[in-house]
Coordinates of N, CA and C in Angstrom, one line a residue:
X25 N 13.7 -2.5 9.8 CA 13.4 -1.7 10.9 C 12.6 -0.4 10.5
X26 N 11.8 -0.2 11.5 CA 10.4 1.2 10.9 C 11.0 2.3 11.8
X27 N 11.0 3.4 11.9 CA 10.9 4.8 12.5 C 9.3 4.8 13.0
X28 N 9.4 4.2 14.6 CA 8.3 4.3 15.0 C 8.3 5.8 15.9
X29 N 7.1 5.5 16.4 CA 6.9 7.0 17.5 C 6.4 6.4 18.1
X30 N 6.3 6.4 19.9 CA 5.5 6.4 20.2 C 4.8 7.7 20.6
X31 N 3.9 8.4 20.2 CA 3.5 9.6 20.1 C 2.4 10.0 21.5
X32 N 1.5 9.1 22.0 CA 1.1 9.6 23.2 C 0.3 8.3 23.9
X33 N -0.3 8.2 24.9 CA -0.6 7.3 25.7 C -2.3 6.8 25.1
X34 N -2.7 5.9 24.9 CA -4.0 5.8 24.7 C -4.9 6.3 25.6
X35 N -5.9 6.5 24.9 CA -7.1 7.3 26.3 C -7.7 6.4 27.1
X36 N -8.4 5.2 26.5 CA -8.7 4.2 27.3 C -7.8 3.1 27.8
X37 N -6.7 3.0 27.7 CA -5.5 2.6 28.3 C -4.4 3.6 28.6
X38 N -3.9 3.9 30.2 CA -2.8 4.9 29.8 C -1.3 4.3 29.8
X39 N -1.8 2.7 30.2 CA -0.6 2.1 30.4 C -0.2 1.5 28.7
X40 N -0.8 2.0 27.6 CA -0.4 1.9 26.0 C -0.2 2.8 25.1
X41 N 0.1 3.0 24.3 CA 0.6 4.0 23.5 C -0.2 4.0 22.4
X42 N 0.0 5.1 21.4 CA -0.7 5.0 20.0 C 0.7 5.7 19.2
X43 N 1.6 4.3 18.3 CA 2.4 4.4 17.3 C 2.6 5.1 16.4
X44 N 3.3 6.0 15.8 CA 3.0 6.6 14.5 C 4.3 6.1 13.7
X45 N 4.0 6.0 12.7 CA 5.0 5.5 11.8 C 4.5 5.5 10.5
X46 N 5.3 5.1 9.2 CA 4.9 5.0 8.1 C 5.7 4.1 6.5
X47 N 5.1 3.8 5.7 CA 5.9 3.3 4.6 C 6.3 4.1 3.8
X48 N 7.1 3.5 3.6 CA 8.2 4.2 2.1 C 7.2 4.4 1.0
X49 N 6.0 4.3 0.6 CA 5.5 4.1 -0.9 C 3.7 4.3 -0.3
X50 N 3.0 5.0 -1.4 CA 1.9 5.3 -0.8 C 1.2 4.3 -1.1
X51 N -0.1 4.3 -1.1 CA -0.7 3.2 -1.4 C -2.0 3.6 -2.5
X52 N -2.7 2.8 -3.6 CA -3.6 3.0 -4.4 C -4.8 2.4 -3.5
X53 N -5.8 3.6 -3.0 CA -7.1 3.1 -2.1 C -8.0 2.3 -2.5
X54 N -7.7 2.1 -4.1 CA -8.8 1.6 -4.2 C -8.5 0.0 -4.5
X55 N -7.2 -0.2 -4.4 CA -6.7 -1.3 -4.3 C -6.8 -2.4 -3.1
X56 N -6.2 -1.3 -2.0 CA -5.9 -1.3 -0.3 C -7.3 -1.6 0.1
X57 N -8.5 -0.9 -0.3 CA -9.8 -1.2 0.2 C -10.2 -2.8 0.1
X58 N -9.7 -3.4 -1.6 CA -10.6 -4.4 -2.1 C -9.5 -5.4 -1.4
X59 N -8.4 -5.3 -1.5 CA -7.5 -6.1 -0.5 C -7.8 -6.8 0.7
X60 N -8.2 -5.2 1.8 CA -8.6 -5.6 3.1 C -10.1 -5.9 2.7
X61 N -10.9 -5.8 2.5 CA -12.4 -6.6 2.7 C -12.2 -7.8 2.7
X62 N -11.1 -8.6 1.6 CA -11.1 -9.9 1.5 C -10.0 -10.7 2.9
X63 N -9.3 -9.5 3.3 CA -8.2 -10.2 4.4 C -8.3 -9.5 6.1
X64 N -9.4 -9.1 6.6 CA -9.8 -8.5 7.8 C -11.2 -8.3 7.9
X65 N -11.3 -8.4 9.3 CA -12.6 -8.0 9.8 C -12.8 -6.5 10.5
X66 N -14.0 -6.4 10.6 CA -13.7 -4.6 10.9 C -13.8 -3.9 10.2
X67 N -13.4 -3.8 8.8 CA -12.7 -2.9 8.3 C -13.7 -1.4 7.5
X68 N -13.1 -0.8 7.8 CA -13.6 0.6 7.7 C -12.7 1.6 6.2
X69 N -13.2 1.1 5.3 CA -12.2 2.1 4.5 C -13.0 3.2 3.7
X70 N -12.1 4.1 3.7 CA -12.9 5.6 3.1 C -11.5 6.1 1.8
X71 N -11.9 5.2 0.3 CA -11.4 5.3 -0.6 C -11.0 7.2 -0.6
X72 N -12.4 7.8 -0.8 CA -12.0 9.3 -1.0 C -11.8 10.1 -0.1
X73 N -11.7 9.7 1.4 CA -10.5 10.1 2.1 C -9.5 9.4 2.5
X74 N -9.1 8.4 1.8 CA -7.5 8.0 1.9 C -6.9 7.4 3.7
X75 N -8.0 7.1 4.0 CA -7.7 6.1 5.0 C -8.6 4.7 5.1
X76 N -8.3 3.8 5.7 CA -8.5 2.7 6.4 C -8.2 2.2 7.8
X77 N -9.1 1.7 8.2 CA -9.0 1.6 9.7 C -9.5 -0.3 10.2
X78 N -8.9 -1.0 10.3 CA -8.8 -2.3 10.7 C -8.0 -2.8 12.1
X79 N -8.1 -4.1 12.1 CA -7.3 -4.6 13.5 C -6.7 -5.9 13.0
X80 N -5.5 -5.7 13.8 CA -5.0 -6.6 14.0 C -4.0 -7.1 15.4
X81 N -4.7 -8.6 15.9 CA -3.7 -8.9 17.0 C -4.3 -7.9 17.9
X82 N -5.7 -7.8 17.8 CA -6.2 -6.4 19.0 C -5.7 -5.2 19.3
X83 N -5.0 -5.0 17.7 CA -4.7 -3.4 17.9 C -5.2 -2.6 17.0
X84 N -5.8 -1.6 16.6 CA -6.5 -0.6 16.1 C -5.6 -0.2 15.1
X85 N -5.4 -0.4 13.6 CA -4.8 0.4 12.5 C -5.5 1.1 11.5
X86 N -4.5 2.3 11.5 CA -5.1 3.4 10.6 C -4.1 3.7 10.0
X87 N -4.4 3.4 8.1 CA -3.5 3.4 7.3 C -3.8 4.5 6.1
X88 N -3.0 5.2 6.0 CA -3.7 6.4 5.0 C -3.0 6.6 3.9
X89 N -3.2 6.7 2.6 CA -3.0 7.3 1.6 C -1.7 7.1 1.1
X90 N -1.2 8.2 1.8 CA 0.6 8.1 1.7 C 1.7 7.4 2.4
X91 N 0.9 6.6 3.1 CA 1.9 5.5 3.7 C 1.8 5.5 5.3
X92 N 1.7 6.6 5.6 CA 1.4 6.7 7.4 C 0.4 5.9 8.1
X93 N 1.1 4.9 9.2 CA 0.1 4.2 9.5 C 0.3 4.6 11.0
X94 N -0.9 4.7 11.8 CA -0.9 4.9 13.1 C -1.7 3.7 14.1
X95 N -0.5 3.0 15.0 CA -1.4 2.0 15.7 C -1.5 1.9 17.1
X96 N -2.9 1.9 17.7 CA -3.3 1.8 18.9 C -3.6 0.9 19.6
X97 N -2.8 1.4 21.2 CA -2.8 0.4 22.3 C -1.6 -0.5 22.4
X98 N -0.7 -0.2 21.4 CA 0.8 -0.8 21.6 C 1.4 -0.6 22.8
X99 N 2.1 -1.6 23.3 CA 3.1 -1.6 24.6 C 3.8 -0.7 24.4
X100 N 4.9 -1.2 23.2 CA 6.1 -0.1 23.2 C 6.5 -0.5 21.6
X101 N 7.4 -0.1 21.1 CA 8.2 0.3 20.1 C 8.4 -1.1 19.8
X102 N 8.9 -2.7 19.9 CA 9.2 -3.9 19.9 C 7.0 -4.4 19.2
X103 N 6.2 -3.8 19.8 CA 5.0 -4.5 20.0 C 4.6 -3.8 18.9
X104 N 4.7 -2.7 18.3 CA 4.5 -1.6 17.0 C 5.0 -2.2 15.9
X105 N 6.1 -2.5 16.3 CA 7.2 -3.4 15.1 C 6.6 -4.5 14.8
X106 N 6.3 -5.4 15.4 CA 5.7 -6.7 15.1 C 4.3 -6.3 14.4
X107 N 3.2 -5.3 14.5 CA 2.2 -4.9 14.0 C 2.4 -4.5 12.7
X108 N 3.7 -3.7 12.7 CA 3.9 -3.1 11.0 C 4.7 -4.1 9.7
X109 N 5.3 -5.1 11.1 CA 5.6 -5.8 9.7 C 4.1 -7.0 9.6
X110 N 3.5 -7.3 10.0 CA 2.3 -8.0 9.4 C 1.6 -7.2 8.8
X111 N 1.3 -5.7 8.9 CA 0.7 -5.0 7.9 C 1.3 -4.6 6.8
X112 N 2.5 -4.7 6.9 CA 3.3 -4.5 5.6 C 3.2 -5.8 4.7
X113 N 3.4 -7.2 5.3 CA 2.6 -8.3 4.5 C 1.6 -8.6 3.8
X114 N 0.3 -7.9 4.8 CA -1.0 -7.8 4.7 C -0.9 -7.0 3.2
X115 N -0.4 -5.9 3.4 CA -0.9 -4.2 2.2 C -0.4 -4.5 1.1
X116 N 1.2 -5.5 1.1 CA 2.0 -4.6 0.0 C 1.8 -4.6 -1.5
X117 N 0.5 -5.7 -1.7 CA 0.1 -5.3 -3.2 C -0.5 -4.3 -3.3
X118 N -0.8 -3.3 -2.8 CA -1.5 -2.2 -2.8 C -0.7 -0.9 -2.9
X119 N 0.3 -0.9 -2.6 CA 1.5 -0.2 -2.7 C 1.4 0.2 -3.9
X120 N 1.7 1.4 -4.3 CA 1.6 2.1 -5.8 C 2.8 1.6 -6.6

């Protein structure tokens, strides 16, 4: 179980939220980058600023540095959960 948030309403949906939550263990970017190029499309990573930005299941994830990931357009708290544990599948060799 994660300590989600739902922190505020999406802009272009108000009927969705944008998630905040995060992992126990930071992550090595330069690991996390070479990871996702090979397992997502989209993907946006900025090694020397310590985020990443990809999708999954049509939701917008932004994963940074220290573990905090924030994800957009979630229903609710159940729909977040299901996002973070496939990204936690997705990441966790990257994990420091």
């Amino acid at each position: 179980m994660y300590n989600i948030s739902l922190a505020r309403p999406c802009t272009d949906d108000p009927d969705k939220y944008i998630a905040e939550s995060g992992f126990s263990r930071p992550f090595s970017m330069k690991k996390l980058c070479q990871l996702l190029k090979k397992r997502v499309a989209n993907l946006k990573c900025a090694e020397d600023l310590g985020v990443a930005k990809f999708e999954i299941d049509g939701k917008t994830v932004m994963l940074y540095r220290n573990g905090r990931i924030d994800i957009r357009s979630v229903k609710d708290a159940a729909d977040a959960e299901t996002i973070m544990e496939k990204t936690e599948r997705l990441v966790a060799p990257a994990h420091e």
